Short mmCIF file of C-alpha atoms in Angstrom, two decimals:
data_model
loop_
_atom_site.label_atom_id
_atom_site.label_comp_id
_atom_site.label_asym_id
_atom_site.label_seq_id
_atom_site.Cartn_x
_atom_site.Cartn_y
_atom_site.Cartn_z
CA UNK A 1003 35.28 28.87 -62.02
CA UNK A 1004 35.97 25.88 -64.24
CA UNK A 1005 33.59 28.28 -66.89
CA UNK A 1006 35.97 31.17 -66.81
CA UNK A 1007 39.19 28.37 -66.77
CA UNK A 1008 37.86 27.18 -70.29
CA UNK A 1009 36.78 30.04 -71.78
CA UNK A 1010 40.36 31.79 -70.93
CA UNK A 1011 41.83 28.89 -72.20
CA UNK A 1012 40.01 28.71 -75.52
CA UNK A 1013 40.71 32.34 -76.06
CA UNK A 1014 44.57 32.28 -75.51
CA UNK A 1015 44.78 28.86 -77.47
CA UNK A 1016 42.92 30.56 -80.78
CA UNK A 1017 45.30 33.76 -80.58
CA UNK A 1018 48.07 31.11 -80.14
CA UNK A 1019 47.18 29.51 -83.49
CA UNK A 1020 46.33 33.00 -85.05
CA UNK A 1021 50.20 33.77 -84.10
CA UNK A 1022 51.71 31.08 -85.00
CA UNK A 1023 50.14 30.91 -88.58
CA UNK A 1024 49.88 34.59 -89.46
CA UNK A 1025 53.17 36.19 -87.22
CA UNK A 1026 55.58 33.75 -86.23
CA UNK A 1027 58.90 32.10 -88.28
CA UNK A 1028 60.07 28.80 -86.52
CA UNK A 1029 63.55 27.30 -86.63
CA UNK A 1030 62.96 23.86 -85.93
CA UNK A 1031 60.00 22.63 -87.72
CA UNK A 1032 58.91 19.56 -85.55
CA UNK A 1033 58.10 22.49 -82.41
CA UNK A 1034 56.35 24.32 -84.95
CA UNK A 1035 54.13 20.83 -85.65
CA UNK A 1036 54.15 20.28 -81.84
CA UNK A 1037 52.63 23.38 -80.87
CA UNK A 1038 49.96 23.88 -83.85
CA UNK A 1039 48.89 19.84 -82.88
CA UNK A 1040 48.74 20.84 -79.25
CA UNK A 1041 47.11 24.48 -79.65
CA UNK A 1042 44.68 22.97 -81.57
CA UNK A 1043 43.74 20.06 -79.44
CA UNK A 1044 43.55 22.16 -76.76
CA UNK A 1045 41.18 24.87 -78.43
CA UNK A 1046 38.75 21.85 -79.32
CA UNK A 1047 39.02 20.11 -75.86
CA UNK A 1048 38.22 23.61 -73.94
CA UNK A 1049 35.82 24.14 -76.06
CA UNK A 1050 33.92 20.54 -75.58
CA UNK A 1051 34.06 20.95 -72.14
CA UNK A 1052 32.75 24.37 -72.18
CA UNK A 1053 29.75 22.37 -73.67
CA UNK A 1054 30.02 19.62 -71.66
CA UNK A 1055 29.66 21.17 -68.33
CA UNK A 1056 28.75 20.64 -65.36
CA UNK A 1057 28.89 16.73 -66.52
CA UNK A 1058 32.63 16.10 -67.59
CA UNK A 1059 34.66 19.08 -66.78
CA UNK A 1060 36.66 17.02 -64.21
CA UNK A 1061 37.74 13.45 -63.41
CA UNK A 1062 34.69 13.43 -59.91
CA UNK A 1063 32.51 13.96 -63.94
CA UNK A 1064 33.51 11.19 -64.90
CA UNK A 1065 32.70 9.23 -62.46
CA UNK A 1066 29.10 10.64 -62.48
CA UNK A 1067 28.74 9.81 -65.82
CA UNK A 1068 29.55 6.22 -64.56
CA UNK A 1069 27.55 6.04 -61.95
CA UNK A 1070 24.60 7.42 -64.21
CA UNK A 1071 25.20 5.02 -66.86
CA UNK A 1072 25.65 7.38 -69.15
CA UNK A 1073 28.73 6.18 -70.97
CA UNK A 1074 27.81 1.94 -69.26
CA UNK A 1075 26.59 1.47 -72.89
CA UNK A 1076 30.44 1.50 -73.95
CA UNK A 1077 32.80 -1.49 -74.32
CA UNK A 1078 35.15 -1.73 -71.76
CA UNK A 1079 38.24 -1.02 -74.69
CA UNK A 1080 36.43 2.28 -75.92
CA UNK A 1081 35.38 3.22 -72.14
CA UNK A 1082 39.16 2.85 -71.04
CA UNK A 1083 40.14 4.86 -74.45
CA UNK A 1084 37.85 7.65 -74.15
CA UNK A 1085 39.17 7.78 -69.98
CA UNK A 1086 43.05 8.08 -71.18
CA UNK A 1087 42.52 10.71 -73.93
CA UNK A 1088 40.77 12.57 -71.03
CA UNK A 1089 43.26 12.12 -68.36
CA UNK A 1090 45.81 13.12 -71.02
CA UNK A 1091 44.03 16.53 -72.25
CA UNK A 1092 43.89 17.00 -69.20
CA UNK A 1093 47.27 17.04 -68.25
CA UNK A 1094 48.59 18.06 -71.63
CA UNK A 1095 49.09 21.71 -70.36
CA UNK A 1096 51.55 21.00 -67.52
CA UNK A 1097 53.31 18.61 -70.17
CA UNK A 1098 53.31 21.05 -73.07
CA UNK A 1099 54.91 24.34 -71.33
CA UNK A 1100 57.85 23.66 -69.83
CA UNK A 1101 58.25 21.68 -73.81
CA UNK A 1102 57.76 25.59 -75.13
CA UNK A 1103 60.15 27.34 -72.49
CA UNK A 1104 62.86 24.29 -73.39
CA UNK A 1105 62.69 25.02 -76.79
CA UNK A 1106 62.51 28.66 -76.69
CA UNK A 1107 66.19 28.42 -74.57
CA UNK A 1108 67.77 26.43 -77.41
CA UNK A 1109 66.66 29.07 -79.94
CA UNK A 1110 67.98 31.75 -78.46
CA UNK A 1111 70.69 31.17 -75.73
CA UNK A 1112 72.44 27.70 -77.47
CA UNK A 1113 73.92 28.88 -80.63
CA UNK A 1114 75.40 25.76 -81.15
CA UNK A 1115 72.41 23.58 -80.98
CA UNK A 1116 70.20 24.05 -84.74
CA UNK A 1117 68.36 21.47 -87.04
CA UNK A 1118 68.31 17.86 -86.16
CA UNK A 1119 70.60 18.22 -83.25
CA UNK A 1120 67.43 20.73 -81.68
CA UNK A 1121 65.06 18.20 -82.79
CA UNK A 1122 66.37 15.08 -81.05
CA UNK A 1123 66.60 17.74 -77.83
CA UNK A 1124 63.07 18.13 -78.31
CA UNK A 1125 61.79 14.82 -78.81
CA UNK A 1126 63.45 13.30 -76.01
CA UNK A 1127 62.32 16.37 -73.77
CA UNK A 1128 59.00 15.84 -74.88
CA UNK A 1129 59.18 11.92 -74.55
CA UNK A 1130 60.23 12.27 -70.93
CA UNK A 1131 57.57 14.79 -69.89
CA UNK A 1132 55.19 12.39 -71.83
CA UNK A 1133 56.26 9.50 -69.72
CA UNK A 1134 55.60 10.93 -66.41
CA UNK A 1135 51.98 11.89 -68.13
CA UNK A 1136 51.33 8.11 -68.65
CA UNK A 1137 52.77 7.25 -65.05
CA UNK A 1138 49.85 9.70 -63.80
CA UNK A 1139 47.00 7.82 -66.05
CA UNK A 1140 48.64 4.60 -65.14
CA UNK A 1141 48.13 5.71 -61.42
CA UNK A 1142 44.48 6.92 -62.02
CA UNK A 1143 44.22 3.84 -63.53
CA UNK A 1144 44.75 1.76 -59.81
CA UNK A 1145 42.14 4.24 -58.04
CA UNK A 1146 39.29 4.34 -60.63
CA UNK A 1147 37.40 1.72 -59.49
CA UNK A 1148 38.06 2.51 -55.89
CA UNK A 1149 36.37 6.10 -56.46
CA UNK A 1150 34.08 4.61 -57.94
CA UNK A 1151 33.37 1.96 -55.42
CA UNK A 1152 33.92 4.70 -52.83
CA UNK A 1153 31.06 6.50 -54.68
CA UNK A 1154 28.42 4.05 -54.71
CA UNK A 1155 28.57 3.23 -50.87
CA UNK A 1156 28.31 7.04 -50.38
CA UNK A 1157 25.03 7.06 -52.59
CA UNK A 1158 23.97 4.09 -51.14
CA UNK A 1159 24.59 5.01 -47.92
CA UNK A 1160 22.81 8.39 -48.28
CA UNK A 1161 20.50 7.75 -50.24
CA UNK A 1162 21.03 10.21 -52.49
CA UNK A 1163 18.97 10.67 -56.10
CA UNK A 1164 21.34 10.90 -58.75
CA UNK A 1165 20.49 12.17 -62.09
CA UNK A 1166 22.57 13.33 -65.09
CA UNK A 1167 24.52 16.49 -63.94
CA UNK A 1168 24.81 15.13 -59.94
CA UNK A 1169 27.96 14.66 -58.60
CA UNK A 1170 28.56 12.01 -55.28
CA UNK A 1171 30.72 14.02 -52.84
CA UNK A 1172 33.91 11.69 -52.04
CA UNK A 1173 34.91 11.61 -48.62
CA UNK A 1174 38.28 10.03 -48.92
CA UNK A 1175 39.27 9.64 -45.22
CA UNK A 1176 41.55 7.23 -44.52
CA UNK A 1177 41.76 6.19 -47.82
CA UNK A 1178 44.36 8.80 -48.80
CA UNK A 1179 46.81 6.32 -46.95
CA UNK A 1180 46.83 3.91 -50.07
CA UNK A 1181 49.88 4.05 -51.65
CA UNK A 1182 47.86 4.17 -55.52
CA UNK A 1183 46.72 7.10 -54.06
CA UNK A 1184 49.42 8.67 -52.77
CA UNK A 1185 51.79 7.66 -56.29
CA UNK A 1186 48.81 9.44 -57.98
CA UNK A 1187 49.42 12.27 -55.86
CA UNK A 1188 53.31 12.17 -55.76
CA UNK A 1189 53.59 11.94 -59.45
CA UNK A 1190 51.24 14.87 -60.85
CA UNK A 1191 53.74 17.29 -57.66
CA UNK A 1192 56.38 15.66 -59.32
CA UNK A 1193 55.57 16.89 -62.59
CA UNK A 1194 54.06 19.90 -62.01
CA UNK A 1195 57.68 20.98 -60.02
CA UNK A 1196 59.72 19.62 -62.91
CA UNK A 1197 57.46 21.76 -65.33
CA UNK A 1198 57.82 25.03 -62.79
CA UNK A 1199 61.72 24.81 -62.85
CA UNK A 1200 62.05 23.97 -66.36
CA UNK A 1201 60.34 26.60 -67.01
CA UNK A 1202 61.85 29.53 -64.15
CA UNK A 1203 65.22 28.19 -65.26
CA UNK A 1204 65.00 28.65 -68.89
CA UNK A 1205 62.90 31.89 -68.55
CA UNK A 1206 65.91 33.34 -66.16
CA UNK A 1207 68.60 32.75 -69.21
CA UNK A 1208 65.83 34.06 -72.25
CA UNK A 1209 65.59 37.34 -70.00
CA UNK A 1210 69.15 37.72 -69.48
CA UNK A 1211 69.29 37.06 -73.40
CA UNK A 1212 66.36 39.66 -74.27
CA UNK A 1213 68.60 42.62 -71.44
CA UNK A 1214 71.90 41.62 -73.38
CA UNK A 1215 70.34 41.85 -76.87
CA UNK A 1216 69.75 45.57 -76.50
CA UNK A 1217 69.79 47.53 -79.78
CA UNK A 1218 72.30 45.47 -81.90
CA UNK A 1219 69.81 43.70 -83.88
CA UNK A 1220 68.00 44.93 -86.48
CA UNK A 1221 63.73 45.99 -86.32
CA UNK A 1222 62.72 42.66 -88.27
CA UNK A 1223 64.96 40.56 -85.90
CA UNK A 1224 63.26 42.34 -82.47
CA UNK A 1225 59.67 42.01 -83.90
CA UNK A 1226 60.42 38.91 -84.30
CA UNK A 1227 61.77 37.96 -81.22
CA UNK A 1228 58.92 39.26 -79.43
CA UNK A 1229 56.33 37.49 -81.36
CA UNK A 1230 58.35 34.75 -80.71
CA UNK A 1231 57.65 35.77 -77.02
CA UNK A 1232 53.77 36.20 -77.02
CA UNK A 1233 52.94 33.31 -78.66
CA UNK A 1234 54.91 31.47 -75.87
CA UNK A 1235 53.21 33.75 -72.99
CA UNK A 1236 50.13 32.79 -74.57
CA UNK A 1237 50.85 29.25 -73.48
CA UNK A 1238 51.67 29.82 -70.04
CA UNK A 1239 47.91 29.55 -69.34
CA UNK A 1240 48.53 29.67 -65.46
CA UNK A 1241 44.96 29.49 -64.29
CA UNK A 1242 44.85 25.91 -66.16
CA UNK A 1243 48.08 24.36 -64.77
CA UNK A 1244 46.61 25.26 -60.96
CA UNK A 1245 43.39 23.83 -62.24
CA UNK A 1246 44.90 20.74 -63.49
CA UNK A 1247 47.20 20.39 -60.03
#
């Protein structure tokens, strides 16, 4: 599954950058920045794990890798670095869409919003979405070490070989009743319903724009338009967002 989750998503991120480089015209040029960063990020982070697997395509990997020693020959400031940039990747597609939807409302149905007005719309819409992405690493922060601990008395306890590639099963239990836990939990629902009305909201008013818009715009204006609208489909990478939930 994860296999096919990847390889969708490293497909739909290079025909993202193909559109946005070759077929698209941008009004605000910090979204255009934002979504070439984040399309490319995204294309090389897919792609890594896609290598990576079945060792790191999820946070139970990392753990493994832990438990294995495989990354104990770290420091403890480049082990917690290399954890957040995951955790963020990995959470950088729930962030990122509503962020496209947002600004694809402004372009079309707020005449009265352009230039730096759009862009100060757009940074703090990003900051906040980026905010509840660090309150979800800062969460997964708390529980680490408990899954971890919670690992090792399952191996222990089992007696289980591990070897690079295993993976511990975690029987969580009772332990879902810690409140790290269940903020880790509450948060990523949190986001993940703010980023699913953001984005039903603003698609509702950019369809009532697209029925209104008819045939009183010139052939250059519609093509564009629906560029516009593909290379913001080809975000909505749904099969990654359920992953990630």
């Amino acid at each position: 599954m994860e296999t096919t989750v990847y390889s969708i998503s490293t497909i739909l991120n290079t025909y993202l950058l193909y559109l946005i480089t070759y077929h698209s015209t941008f009004g605000v040029k910090l979204y255009k920045y934002l979504l070439t960063i984040d399309a490319a990020l995204d294309l090389i982070f897919g792609f890594i794990v896609l290598l990576a697997q079945p060792v790191a395509f999820s946070c139970d990997g990392y753990y493994v890798m832990k438990l294995n020693g495989i990354v104990a020959g770290f420091s403890p400031g480049l082990d917690c670095f290399f954890l957040t940039a995951y955790v963020f990747f990995l959470h950088s597609n729930i962030l990122w869409i509503p962020v496209q939807f947002f600004y694809r409302y402004l372009l079309l149905c707020r005449d009265n919003i352009r230039g730096l007005k759009a862009n100060i719309l757009i940074a703090t819409f990003t900051t906040l979405y980026s905010l509840f992405c660090l309150l979800i690493f800062v969460a997964m922060d708390e529980v680490r070490e408990e899954y971890q601990t919670v690992g090792k008395r399952i191996i222990e306890k089992n007696d289980w070989p591990m070897h690079n590639g295993g993976r511990p099963i975690y029987v969580i239990g009772s332990y879902v009743t810690e409140w790290r836990m269940l903020a880790y939990m509450t948060i990523g629902l949190i986001t993940t319903s703010l980023s699913i009305g953001t984005v039903v909201w603003c698609e509702k008013h950019i369809s009532k724009y697209f029925r209104e818009l008819g045939n009183h715009t010139n052939v250059t204006t519609q093509r564009m338009h629906k560029e516009f609208h593909r290379a913001l489909l080809a975000m909505v990478r749904i099969f990654l967002v359920i992953r990630k939930v």
